[in-house]
Coordinates of C-alpha atoms and ligand atoms in Angstrom, one line a residue:
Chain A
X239 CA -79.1 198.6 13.1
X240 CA -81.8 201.2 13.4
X241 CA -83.0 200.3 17.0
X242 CA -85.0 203.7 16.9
X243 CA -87.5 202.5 13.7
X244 CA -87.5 198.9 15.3
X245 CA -89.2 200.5 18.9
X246 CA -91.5 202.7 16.7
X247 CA -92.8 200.1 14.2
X248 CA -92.6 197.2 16.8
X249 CA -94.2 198.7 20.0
X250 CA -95.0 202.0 18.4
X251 CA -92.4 203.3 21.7
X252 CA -90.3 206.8 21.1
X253 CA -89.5 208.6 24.5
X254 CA -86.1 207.6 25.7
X255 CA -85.4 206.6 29.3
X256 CA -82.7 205.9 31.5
X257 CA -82.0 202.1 32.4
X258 CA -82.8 202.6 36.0
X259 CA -80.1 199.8 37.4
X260 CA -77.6 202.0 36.7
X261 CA -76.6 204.7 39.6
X262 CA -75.3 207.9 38.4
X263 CA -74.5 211.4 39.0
X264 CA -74.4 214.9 37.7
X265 CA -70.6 216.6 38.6
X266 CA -72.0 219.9 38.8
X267 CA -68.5 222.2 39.8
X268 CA -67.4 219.8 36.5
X269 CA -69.4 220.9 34.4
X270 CA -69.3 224.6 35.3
X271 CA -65.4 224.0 34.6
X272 CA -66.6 222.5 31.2
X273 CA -68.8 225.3 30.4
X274 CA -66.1 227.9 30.4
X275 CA -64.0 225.9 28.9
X276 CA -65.7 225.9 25.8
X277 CA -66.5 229.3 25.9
X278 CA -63.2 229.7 25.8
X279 CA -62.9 227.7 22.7
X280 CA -61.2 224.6 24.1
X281 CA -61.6 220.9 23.4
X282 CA -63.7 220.0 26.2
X283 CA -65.2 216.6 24.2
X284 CA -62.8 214.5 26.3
X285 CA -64.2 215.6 29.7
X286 CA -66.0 214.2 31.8
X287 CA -69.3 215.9 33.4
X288 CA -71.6 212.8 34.5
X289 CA -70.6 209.8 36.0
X290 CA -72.1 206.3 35.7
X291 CA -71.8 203.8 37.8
X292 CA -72.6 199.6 36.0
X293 CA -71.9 196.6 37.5
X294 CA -69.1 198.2 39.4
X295 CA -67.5 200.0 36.9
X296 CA -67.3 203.7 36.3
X297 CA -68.1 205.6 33.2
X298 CA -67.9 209.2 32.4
X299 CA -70.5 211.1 29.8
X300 CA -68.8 214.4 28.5
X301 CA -70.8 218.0 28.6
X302 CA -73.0 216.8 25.5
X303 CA -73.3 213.4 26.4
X304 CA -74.4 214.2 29.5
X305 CA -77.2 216.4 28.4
X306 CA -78.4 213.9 26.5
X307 CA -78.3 211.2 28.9
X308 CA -80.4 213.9 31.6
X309 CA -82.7 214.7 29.2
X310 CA -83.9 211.2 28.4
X311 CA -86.2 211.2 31.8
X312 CA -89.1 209.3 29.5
X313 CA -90.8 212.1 28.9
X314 CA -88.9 213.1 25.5
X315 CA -88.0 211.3 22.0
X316 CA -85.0 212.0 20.3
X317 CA -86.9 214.9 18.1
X318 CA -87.5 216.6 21.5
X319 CA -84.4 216.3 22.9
X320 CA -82.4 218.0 19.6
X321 CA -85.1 220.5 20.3
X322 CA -83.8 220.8 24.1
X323 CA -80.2 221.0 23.2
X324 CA -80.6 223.1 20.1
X325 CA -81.8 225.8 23.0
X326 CA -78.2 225.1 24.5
X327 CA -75.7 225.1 21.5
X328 CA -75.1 227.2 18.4
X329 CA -75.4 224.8 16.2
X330 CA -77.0 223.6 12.8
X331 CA -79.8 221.0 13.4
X332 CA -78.7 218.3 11.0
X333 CA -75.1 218.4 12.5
X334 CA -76.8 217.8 16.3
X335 CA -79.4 216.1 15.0
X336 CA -76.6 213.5 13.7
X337 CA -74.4 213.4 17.1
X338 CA -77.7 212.7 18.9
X339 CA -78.5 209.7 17.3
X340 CA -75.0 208.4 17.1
X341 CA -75.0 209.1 20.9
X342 CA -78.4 207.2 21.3
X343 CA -77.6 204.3 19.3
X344 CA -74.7 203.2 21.4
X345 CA -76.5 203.7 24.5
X346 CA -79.3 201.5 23.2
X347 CA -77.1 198.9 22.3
X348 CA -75.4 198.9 25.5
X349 CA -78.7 198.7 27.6
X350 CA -78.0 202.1 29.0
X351 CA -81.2 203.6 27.5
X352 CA -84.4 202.5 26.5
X353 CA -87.8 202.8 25.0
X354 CA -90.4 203.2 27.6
Chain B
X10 CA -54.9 211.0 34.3
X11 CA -54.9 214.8 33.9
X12 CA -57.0 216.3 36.5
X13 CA -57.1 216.6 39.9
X14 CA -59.7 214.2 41.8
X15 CA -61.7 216.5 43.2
X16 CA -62.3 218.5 39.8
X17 CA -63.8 214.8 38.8
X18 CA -65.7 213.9 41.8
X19 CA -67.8 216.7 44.1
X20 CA -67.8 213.8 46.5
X21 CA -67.2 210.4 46.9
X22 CA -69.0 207.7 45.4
X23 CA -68.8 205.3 48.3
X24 CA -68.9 206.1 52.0
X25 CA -67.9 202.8 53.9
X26 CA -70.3 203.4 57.4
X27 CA -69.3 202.0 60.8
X28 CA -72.3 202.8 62.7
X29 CA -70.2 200.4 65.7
X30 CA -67.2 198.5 66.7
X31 CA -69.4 196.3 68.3
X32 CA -68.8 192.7 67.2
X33 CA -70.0 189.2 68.3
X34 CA -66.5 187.7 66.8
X35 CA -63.0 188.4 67.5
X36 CA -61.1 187.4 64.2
X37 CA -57.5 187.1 64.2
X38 CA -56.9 189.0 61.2
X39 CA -59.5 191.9 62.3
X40 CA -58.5 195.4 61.3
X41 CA -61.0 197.3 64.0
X42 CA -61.9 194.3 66.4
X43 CA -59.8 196.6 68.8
X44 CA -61.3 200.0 68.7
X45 CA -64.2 202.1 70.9
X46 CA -65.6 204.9 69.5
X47 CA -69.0 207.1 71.0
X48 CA -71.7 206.1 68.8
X49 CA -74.1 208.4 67.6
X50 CA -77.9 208.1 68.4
X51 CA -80.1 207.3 65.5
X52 CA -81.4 210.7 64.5
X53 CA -77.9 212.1 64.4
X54 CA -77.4 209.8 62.0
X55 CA -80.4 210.1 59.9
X56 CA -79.1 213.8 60.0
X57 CA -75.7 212.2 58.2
X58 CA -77.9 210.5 55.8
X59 CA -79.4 213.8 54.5
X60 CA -76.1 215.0 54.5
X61 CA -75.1 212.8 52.2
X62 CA -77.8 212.9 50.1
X63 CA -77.3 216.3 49.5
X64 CA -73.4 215.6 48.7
X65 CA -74.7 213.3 46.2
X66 CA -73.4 210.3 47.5
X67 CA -74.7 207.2 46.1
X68 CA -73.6 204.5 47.8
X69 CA -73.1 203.8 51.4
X70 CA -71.9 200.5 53.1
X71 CA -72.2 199.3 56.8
X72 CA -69.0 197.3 57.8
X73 CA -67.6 198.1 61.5
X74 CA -67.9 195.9 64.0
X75 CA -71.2 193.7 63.4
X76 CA -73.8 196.3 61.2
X77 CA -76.7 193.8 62.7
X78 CA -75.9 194.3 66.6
X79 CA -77.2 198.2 65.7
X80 CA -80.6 198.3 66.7
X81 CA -81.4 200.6 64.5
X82 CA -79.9 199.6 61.7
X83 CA -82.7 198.8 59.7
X84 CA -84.6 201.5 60.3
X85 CA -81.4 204.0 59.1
X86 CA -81.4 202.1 55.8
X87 CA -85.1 202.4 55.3
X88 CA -84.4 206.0 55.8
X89 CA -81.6 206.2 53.6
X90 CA -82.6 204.1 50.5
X91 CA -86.3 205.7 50.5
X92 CA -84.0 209.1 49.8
X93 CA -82.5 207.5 46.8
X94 CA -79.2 205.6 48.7
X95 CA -77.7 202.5 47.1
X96 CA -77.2 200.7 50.7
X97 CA -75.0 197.1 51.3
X98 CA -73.7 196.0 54.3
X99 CA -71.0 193.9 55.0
X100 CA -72.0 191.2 57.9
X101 CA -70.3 188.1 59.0
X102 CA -74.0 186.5 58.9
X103 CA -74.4 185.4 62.8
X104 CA -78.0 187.5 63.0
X105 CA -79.1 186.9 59.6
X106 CA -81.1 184.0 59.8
X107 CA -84.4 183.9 57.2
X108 CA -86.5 186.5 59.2
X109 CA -84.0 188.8 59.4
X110 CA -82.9 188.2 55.5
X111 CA -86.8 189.6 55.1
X112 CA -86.1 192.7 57.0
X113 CA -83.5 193.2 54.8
X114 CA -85.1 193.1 52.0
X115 CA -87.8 195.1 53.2
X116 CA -85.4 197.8 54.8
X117 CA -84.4 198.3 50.9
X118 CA -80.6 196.7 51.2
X119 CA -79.7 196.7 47.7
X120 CA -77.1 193.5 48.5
X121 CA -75.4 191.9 51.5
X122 CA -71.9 190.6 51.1
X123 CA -71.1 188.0 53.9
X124 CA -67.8 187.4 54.9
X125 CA -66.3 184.0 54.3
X126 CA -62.9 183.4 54.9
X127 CA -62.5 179.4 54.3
X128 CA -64.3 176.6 52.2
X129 CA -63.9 174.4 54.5
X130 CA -65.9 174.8 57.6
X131 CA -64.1 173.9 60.6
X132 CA -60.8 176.6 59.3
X133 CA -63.3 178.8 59.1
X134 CA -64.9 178.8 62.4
X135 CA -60.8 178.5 63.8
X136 CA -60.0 181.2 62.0
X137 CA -62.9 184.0 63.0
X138 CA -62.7 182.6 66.3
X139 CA -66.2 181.2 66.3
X140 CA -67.8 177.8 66.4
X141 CA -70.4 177.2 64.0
X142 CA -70.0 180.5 62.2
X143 CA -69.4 179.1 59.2
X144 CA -73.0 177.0 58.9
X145 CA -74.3 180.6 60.3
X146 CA -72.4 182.6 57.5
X147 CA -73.8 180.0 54.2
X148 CA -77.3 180.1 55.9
X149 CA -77.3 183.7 55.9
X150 CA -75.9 183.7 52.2
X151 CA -79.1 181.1 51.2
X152 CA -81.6 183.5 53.5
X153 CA -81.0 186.0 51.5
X154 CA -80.8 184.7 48.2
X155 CA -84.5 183.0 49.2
X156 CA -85.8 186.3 49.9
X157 CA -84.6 188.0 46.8
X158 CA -81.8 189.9 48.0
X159 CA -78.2 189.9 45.9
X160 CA -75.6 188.5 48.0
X161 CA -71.7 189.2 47.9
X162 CA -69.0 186.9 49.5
X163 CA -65.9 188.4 51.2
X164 CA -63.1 186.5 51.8
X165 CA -59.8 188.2 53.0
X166 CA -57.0 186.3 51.5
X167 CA -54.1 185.7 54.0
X168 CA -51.2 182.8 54.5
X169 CA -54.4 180.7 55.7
X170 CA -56.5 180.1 52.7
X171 CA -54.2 181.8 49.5
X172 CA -53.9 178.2 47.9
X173 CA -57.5 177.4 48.4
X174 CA -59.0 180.2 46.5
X175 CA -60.7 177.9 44.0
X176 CA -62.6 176.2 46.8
X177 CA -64.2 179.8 47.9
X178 CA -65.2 180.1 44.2
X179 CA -67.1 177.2 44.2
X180 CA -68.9 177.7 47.4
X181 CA -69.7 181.1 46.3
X182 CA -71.6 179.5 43.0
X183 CA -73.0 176.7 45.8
X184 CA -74.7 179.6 47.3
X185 CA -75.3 181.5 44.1
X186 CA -73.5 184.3 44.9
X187 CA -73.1 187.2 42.3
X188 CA -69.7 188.5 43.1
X189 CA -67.1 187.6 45.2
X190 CA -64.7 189.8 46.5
X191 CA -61.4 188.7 47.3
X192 CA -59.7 191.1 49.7
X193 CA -56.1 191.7 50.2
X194 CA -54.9 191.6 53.8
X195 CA -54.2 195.0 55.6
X196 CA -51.2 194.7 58.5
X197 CA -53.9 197.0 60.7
X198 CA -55.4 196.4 64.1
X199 CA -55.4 192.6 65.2
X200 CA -54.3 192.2 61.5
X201 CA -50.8 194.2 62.6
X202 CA -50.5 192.2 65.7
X203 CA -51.1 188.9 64.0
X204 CA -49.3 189.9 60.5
X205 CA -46.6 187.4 60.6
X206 CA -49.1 184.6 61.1
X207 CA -51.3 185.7 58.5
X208 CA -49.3 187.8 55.7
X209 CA -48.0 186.3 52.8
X210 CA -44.4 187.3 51.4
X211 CA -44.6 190.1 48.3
X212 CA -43.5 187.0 46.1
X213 CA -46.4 184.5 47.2
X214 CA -48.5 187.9 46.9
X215 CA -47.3 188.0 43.5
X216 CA -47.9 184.6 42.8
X217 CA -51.3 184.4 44.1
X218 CA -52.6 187.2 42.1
X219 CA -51.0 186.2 38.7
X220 CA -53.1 183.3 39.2
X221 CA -56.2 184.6 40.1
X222 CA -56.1 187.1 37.3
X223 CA -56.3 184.5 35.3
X224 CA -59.0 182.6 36.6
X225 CA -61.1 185.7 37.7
X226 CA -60.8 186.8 33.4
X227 CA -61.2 182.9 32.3
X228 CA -64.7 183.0 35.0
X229 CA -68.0 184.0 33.5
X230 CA -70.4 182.9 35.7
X231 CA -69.4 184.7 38.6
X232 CA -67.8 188.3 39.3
X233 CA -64.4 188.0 41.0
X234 CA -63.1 191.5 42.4
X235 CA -60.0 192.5 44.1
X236 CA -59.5 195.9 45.0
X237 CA -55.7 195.7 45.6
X238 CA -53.7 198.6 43.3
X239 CA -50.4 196.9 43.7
X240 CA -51.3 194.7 40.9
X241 CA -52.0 197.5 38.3
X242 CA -48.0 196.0 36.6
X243 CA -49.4 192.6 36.1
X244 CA -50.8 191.6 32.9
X245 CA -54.7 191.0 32.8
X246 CA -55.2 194.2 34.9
X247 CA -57.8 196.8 34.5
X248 CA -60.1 197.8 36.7
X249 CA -61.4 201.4 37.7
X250 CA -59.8 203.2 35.1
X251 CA -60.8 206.6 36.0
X252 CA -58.4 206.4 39.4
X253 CA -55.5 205.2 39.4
X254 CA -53.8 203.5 42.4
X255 CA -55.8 203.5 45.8
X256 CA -59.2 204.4 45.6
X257 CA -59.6 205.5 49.0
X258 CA -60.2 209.4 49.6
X259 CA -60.8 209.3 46.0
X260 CA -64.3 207.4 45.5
X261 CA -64.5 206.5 48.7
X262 CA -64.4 207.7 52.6
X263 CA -65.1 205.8 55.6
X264 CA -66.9 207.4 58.4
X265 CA -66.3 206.4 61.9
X266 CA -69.2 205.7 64.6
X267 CA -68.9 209.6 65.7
X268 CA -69.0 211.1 62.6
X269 CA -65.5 210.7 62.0
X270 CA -64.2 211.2 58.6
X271 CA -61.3 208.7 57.8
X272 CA -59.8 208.1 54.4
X273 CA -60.4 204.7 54.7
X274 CA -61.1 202.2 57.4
X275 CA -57.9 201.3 57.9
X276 CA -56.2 204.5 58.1
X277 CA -56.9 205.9 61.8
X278 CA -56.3 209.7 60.8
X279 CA -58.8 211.8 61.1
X280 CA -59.9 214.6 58.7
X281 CA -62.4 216.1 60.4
X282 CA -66.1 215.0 61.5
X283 CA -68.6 215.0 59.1
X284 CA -71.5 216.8 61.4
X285 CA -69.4 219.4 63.1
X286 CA -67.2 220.4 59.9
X287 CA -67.9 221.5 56.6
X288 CA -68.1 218.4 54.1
X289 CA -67.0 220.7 51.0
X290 CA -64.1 222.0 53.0
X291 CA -62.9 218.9 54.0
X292 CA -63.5 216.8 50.8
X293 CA -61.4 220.0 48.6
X294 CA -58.9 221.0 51.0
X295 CA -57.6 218.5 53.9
X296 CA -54.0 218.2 53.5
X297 CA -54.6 214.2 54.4
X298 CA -56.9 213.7 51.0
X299 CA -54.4 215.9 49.2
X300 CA -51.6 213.8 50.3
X301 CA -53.4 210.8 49.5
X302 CA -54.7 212.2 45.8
X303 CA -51.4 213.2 44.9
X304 CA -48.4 211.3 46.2
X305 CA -45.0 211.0 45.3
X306 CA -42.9 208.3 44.2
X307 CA -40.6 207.5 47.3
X308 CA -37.8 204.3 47.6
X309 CA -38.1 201.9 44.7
X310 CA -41.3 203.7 43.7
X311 CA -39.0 206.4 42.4
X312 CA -38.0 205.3 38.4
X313 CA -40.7 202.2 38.7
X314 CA -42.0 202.2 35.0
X315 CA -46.0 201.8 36.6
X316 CA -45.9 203.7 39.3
X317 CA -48.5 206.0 36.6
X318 CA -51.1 203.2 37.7
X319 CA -50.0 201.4 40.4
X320 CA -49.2 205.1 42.4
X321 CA -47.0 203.2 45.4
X322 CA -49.5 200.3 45.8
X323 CA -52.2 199.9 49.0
X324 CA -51.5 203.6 51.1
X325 CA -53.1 201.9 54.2
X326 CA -50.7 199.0 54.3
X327 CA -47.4 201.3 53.5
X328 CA -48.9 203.7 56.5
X329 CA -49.3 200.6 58.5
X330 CA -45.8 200.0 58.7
X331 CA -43.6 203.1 57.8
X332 CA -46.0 205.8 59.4
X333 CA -45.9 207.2 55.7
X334 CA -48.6 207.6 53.3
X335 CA -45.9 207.8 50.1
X336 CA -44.0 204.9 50.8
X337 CA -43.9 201.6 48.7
X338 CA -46.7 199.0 49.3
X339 CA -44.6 196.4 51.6
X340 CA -46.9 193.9 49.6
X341 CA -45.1 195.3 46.5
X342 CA -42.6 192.5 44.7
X343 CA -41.0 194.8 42.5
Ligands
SAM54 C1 -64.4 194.6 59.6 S1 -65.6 193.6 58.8 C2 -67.1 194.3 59.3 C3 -68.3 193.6 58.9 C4 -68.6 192.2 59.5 N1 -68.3 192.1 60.9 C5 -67.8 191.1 58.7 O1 -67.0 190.5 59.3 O2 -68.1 191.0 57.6 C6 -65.5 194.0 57.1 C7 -64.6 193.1 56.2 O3 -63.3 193.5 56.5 C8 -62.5 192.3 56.5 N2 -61.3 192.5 57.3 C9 -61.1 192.5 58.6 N3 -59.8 192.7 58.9 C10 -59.2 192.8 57.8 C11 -57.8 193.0 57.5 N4 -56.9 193.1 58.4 N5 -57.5 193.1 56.1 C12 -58.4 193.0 55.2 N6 -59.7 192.8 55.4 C13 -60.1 192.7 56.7 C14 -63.4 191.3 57.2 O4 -63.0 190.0 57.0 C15 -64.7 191.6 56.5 O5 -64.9 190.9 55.3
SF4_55 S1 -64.0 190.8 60.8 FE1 -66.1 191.4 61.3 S2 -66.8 189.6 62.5 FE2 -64.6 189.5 62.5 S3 -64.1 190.7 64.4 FE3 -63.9 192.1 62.7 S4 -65.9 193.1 62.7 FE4 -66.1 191.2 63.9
SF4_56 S1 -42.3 199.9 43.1 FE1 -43.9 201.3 43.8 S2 -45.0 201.9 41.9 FE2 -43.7 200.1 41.4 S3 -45.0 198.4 41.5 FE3 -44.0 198.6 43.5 S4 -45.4 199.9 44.8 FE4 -46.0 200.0 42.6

């Protein structure tokens, strides 16, 4: 399901926003910890650097995850926020691009984001 | 879980407020019913407010005593959710009549649990000590749903009402409540005095929640929360999977009418005071949260295949009644 194409052609919507029910939180001293971590070269894609809190449940975004999920303040569609990142990582665009939209589409589907 | 709390969490998530021990009720099974502290004056804590907005905290909660005998207490949550704060209150509903309920909701409460021990009214009333409290308590529940404003019902489960659990669930959906939490008893305060009255025996505990499990994951119309980490070995379990074992100190603190910092409210030790010491310091480095984050498997705990989740059971209640915060959960059955 391409819920992307279906906001553009249906409502002609693109910038991505935050469901605002849901309480979060940037772990800032995390994600320093994160950040040298993978400058060392480890596997940080299991940790944790924003919280969310829905319906009384916790869930944790890891460092690109929650890049993503800042970034989408409704001011940027998905093009805009590969641009953002793409600033942040060495990376090639496709391979982001890809990981992005994966990301995206769950969120969607889960409520978590939105068109607006 | 393989890191430390604190490289998770720069804070808590929760900081469970009493503003007063003031209370209109004296309930049997009351954990604080019996202390005094010095309150603080409103802009003091307006000052806490900012502080832990800065912290990043996003959720606070009035319990105490009775949040609505604070004069001010409206005015503080205005304060506090126009900065961004996810405010409840816990309230056992005696104030909350329908011009309150719109104070409420104007103040910016984002819910209101009201506490609600018994189905039936008359046990009720005997059992928080107060004559019509029960028609008081629903009202307040109805006030508030009129008004718009998401209502909770507490009900602390003891040797008084465990076999009537069902009924509480159905007066809950009566009042269309959206999530009922059913709290373990804690042996602290008039609750220690009164213990062998009210506390059920580890088996009945075990008992009880096997069924309720099963009815809280058979129930969709209605959220059914316990918050009880002695029951992380039964099947049907999982909730909070980033902490394991008490959450208290972890996600949440409790702060005392001084600006006391307390692990939780029913664990009287201090670790420090939130507008005389450094919040950082104290949230990374009392020995009290350390000991709480990271405890070790004493008596049967030691070789218990889930102490990994269950981490000793309730640390208030095995504090209660060894002095220790390791200890096994005397609720435990194992
Ligand atoms: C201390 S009261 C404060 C707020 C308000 N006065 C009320 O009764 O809801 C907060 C909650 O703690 C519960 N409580 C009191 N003593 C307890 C105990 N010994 N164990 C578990 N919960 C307790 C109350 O029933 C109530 O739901
Ligand atoms: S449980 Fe609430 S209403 Fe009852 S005595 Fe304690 S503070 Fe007061
Ligand atoms: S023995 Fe200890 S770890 Fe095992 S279930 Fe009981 S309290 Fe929990």
């Amino acid at each position: 399901m391409n819920l992307k194409r279906k906001g553009r052609e249906g409502e002609g919507l693109t910038l991505l926003e935050r469901n605002p029910q849901i309480v979060w939180r940037n772990e800032k001293r995390r994600e320093e910890k994160v950040l040298q971590g993978l400058e060392a070269g480890e596997d940080v894609a299991e940790h944790g650097t924003v919280i969310l809190m829905i319906s009384g449940m916790m869930h944790q975004l890891n460092l690109l995850g929650g890049m993503i999920w800042n970034l989408c303040d409704g001011s940027r569609d998905e093009e805009q926020i590969v641009d953002e990142l793409l600033k942040e990582f060495a990376v090639e665009r496709e391979l982001l691009a890809e990981d992005v939209a994966d990301f995206i589409q769950d969120l969607l589907k889960r409520d978590w984001l939105t068109y607006g | 879980m393989a890191d430390a709390i604190t490289e998770q969490f720069s804070a808590p998530l929760t900081f469970n407020w009493t503003l007063s021990y003031q209370c209109n009720f004296v309930c049997s099974h009351c954990y604080s019913r019996d202390e005094v502290a010095e309150e603080l004056p409103t802009e003091k804590i307006k000052q806490i407010v900012d502080l832990l907005v800065k912290q990043q905290v996003p959720f606070i909660n009035f319990g105490g005593g009775e949040p609505l005998i604070r004069k001010d207490l409206l005015e503080v949550t205005r304060y506090a959710s126009d900065q961004g704060l996810n405010v409840s209150m816990n309230s056992n509903g005696w104030l909350l009549d329908h011009a309150t309920a719109q104070q409420i909701k104007a103040a910016g409460f984002k819910s209101v649990g009201i506490s609600i021990d018994s189905a039936d009214g008359a046990s009720h009333d005997d059992f928080r000590n107060k004559n019509g409290s029960f028609a008081r308590a629903t009202a307040a529940l109805d006030a508030l749903h009129a008004v718009g404003v998401k209502t909770t019902m507490s009900s602390v489960i003891s040797r008084f009402n465990f076999k009537d659990f069902h009924a509480l669930l159905d007066l809950a959906r009566k009042h269309q409540v959206t999530q009922v939490y059913l709290h373990n008893f804690k042996c602290s305060g008039r609750g220690f005095k009164n213990r062998e009255d009210l506390d059920l025996t580890p088996q009945e505990w075990k008992d009880f929640y096997v069924e309720a499990l099963q009815v809280k994951n058979d129930t969709d119309d209605l959220l059914i929360s316990f918050d009880d980490p002695v029951i992380a070995s039964l099947p049907g379990y999982e909730e909070n999977p980033l902490v394991k074992g008490s959450s208290c100190g972890k996600l949440s603190l409790h702060l005392r009418p001084n600006g006391d910092i307390t692990p939780c409210g029913f664990i009287p030790l201090v670790v420090g005071n939130i507008l005389t010491d450094d919040f950082e310091e104290l949230w990374y480095n009392s020995p009290v949260l350390n000991h709480m984050r990271n405890k070790e498997a004493k008596g049967k705990c030691q070789g218990c295949g889930v102490y990994q989740d269950c981490l000793g059971g309730c640390t208030a209640r095995a504090f209660a009644t060894t002095g220790d915060l390791s200890e096994p959960d005397p609720h435990c059955w194992k």
